[in-house]
Short mmCIF file of C-alpha atoms in Angstrom, two decimals:
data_model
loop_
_atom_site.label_atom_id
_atom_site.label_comp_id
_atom_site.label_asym_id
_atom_site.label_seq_id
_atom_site.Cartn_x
_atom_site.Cartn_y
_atom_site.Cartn_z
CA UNK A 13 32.88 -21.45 -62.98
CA UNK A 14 31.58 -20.27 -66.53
CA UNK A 15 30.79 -16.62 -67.28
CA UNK A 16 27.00 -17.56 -68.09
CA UNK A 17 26.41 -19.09 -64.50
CA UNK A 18 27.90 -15.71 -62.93
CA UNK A 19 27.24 -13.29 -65.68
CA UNK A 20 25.67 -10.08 -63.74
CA UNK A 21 24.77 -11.67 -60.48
CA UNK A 22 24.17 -8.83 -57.93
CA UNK A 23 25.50 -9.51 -54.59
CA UNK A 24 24.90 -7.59 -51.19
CA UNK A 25 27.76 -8.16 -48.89
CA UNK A 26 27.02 -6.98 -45.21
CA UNK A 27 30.08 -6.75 -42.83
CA UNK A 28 31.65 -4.34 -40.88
CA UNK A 29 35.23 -5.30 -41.01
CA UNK A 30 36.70 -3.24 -44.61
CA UNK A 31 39.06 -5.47 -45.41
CA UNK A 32 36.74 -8.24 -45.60
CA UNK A 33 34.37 -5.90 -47.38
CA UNK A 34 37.11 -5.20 -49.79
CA UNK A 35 38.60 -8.57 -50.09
CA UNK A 36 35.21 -9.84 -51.57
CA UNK A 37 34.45 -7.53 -53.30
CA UNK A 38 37.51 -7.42 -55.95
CA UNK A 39 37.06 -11.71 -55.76
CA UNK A 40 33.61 -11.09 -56.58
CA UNK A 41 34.22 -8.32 -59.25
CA UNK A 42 36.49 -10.82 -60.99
CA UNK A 43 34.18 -13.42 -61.76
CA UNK A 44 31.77 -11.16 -62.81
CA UNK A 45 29.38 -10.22 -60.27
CA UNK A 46 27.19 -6.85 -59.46
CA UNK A 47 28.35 -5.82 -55.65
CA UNK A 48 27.32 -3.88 -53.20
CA UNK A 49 28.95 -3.27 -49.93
CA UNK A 50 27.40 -2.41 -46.37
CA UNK A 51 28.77 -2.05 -43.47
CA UNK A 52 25.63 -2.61 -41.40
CA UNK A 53 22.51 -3.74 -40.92
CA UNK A 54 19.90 -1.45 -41.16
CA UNK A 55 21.69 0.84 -44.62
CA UNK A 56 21.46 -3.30 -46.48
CA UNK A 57 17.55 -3.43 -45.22
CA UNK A 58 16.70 -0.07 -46.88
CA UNK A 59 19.05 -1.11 -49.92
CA UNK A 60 17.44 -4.63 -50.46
CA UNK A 61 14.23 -3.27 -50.24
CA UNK A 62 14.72 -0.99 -52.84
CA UNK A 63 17.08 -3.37 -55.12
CA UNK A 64 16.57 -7.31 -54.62
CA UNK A 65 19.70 -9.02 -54.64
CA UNK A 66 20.38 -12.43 -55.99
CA UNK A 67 22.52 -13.32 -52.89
CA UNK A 68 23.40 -11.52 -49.66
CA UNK A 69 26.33 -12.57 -47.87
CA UNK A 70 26.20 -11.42 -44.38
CA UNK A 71 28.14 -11.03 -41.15
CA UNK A 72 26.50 -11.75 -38.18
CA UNK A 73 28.58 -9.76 -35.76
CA UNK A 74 27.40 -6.14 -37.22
CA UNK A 75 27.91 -2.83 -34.99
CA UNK A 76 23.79 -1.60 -34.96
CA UNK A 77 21.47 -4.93 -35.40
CA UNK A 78 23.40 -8.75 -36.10
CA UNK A 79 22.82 -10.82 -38.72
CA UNK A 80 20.53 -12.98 -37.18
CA UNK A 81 18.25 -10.05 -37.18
CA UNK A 82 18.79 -8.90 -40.71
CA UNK A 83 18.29 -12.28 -41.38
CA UNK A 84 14.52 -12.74 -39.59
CA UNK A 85 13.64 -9.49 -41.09
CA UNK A 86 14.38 -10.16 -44.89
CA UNK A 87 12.57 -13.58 -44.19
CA UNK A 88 9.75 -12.13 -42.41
CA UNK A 89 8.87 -10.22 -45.42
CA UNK A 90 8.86 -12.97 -47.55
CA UNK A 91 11.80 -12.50 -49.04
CA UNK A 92 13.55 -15.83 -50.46
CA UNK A 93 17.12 -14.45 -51.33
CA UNK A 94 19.78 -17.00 -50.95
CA UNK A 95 21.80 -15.57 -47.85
CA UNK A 96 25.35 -17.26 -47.05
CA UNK A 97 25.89 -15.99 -43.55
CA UNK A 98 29.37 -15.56 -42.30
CA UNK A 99 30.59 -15.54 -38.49
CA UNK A 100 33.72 -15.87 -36.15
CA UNK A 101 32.53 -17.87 -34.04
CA UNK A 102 32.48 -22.05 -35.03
CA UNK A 103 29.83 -23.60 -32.66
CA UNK A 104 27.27 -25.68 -33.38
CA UNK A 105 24.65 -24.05 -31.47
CA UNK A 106 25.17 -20.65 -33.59
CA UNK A 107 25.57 -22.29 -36.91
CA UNK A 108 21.74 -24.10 -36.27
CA UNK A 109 20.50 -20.56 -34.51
CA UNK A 110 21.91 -18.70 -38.44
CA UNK A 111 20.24 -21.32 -40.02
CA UNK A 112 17.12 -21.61 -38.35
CA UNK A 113 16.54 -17.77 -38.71
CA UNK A 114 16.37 -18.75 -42.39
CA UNK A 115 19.83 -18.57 -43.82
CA UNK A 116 20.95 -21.04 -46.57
CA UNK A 117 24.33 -21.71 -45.81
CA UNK A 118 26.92 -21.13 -42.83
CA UNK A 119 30.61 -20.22 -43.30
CA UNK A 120 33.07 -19.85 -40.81
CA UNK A 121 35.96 -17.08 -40.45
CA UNK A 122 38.40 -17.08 -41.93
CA UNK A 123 37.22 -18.95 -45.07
CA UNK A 124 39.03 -20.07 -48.03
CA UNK A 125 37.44 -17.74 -50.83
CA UNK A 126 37.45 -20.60 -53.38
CA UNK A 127 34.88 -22.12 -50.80
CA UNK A 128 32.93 -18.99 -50.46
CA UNK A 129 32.91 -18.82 -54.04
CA UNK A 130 31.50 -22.05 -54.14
CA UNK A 131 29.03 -22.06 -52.02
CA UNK A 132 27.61 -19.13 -53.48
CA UNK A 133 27.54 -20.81 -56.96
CA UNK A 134 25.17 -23.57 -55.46
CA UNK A 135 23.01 -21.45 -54.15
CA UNK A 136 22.60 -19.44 -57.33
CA UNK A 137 22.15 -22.38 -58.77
CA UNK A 138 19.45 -23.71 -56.32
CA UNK A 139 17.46 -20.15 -56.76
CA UNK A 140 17.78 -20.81 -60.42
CA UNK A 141 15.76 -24.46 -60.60
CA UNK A 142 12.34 -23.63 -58.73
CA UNK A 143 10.47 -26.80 -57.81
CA UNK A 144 6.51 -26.44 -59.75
CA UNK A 145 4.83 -24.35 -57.29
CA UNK A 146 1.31 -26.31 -57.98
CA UNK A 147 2.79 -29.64 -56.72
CA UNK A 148 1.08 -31.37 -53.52
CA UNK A 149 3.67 -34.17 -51.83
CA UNK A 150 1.85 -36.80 -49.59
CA UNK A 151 2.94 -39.33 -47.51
CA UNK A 152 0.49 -41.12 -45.08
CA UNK A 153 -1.46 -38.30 -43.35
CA UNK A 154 1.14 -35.62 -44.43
CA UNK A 155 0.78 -32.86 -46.94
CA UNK A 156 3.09 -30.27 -47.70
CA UNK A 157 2.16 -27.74 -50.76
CA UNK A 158 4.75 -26.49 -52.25
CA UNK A 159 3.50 -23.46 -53.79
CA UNK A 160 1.83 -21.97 -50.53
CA UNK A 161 4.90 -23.60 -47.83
CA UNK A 162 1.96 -25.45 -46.09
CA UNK A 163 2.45 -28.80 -44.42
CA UNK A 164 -0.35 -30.69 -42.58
CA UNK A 165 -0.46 -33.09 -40.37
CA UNK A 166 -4.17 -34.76 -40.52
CA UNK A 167 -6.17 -31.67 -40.05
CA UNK A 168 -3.40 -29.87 -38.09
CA UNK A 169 -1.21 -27.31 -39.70
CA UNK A 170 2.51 -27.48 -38.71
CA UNK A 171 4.85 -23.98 -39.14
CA UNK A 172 8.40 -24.80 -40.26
CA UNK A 173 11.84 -22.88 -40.78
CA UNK A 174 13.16 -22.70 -44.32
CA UNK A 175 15.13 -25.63 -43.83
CA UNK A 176 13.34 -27.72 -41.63
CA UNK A 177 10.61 -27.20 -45.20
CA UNK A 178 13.32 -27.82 -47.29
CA UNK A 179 14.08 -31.40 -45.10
CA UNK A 180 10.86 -32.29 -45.21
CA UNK A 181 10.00 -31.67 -48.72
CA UNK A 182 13.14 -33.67 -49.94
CA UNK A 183 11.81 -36.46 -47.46
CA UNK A 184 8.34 -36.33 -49.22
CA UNK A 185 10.11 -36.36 -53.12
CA UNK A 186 11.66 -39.53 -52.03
CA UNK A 187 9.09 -41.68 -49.56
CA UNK A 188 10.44 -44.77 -48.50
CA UNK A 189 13.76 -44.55 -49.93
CA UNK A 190 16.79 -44.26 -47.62
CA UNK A 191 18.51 -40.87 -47.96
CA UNK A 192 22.39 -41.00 -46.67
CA UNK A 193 23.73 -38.27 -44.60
CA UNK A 194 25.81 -36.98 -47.30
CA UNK A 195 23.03 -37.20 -50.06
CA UNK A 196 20.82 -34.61 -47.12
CA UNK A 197 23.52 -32.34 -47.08
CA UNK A 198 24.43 -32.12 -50.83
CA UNK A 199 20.73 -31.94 -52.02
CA UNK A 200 19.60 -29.32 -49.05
CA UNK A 201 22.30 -27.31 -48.45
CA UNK A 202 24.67 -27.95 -51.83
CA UNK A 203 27.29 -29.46 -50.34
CA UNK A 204 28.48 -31.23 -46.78
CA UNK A 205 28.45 -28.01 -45.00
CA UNK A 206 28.87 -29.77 -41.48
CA UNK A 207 31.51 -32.45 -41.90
CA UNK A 208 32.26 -33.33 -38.48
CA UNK A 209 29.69 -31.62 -36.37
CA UNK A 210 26.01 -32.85 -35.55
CA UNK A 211 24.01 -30.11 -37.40
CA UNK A 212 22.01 -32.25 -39.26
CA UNK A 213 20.41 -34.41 -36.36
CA UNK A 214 19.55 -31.45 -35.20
CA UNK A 215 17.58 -30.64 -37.67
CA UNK A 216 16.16 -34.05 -37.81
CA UNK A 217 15.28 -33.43 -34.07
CA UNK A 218 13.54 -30.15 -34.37
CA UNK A 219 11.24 -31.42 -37.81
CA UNK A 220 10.34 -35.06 -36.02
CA UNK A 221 9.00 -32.48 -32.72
CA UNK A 222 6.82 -30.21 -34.95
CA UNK A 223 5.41 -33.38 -36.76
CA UNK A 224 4.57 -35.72 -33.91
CA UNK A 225 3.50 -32.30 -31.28
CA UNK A 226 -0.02 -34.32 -31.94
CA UNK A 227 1.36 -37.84 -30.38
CA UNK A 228 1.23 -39.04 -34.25
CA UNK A 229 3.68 -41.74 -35.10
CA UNK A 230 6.96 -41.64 -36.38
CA UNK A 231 7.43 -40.99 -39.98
CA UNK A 232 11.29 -39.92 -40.23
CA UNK A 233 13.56 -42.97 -39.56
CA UNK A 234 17.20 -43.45 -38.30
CA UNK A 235 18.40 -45.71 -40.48
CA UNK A 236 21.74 -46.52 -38.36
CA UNK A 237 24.68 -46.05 -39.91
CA UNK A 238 23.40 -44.55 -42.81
CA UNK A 239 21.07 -42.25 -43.30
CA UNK A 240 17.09 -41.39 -42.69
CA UNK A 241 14.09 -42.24 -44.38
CA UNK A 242 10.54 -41.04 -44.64
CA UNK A 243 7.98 -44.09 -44.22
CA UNK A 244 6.09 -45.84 -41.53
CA UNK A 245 7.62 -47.90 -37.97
#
């Protein structure tokens, strides 16, 4: 990693176990990052109110309120701040639950730091390269603004996670084309944070629900053995 990409990033790290706290900190300190340490919930809500990270990394087995929580409260505010959420446990179900609170990327304990490190790279990275808040993607009866998060359906208005926007919005930058499993991952998350497990279809699930709740058809395709793609049956 270069200096300039890391150069005075401030980073909240939320966990209750020291020597993690610790551990990440001096790794963090070393490349050249601003930390912050919590050791729960509620002290990194007053903090990030009062000083907006660039990233939060954050347990979500904390001793007042978990991480989910902190989570859905930073997001209910508005608040876009990359969070990298970090957990014991490695099943799917609670990976999708992190992520569906609004959480950008999922890491399981114990994690190779290098990883960590790299994950939270990308997402600095994706924070850094806003997409023009003025643009309006459409595909058949489908409109999603990107500036206000809206997304239509016809004249019904459909409420999305982060990600679930984030899916559909890379769906909508490339209609028609077929988008592989791996190219998903990379371009929505940063990297193929799921090898092996079925988060992604999952996702795909929840986002085809919320756009056909009105009996519309299909616009997201299985393309078998490959990938999905946005266009008509």
């Amino acid at each position: 990693m270069s200096h300039v990409e890391s150069s005075r990033h401030y980073v909240a790290i939320v966990d209750d176990d020291a020597a993690i706290r610790n551990s990440l900190s001096r790794a963090l300190r070393m490349e050249d990052y601003d930390v912050e340490l919590f050791a729960d919930g509620l002290s990194a809500l007053k903090s990030v109110q009062l000083r907006a990270p660039d990233a939060i990394i954050l347990d979500l087995q904390l001793p007042d309120i978990d991480g989910l929580e902190v989570c859905r409260r930073i997001r209910r505010g508005g608040d876009a701040t990359p969070i990298l959420m970090l957990t014991a446990r490695d099943a799917v179900n609670d990976r999708v639950e992190g992520l569906d609170v609004g959480a950008d990327d999922y890491l399981v304990k114990p994690f190779d730091l290098a990883e960590l490190l790299a994950r939270l790279r990308a997402l600095l990275r994706r924070r850094a390269t806003p997409t023009g808040d003025e643009a309006v993607l459409r595909f058949e009866d489908l409109t999603l603004s990107v500036g206000t998060r809206e997304v239509m359906r016809g004249e019904r208005r459909i409420e999305l996670t982060k990600i679930e926007f984030e899916l559909l919005e890379l769906f909508l930058q490339h209609p028609r084309q077929v988008l592989t499993r791996e190219q998903i991952l990379d371009l929505v998350w940063g990297y193929n944070f799921d090898s092996g497990t079925n988060s992604l279809a999952v996702y795909i699930g929840y986002l085809r629900r919320k756009l056909e709740e009105g009996n519309e058809a299909r616009l997201i395709q299985t393309v078998r053995g490959v990938g999905y793609a946005l266009r008509s049956s």
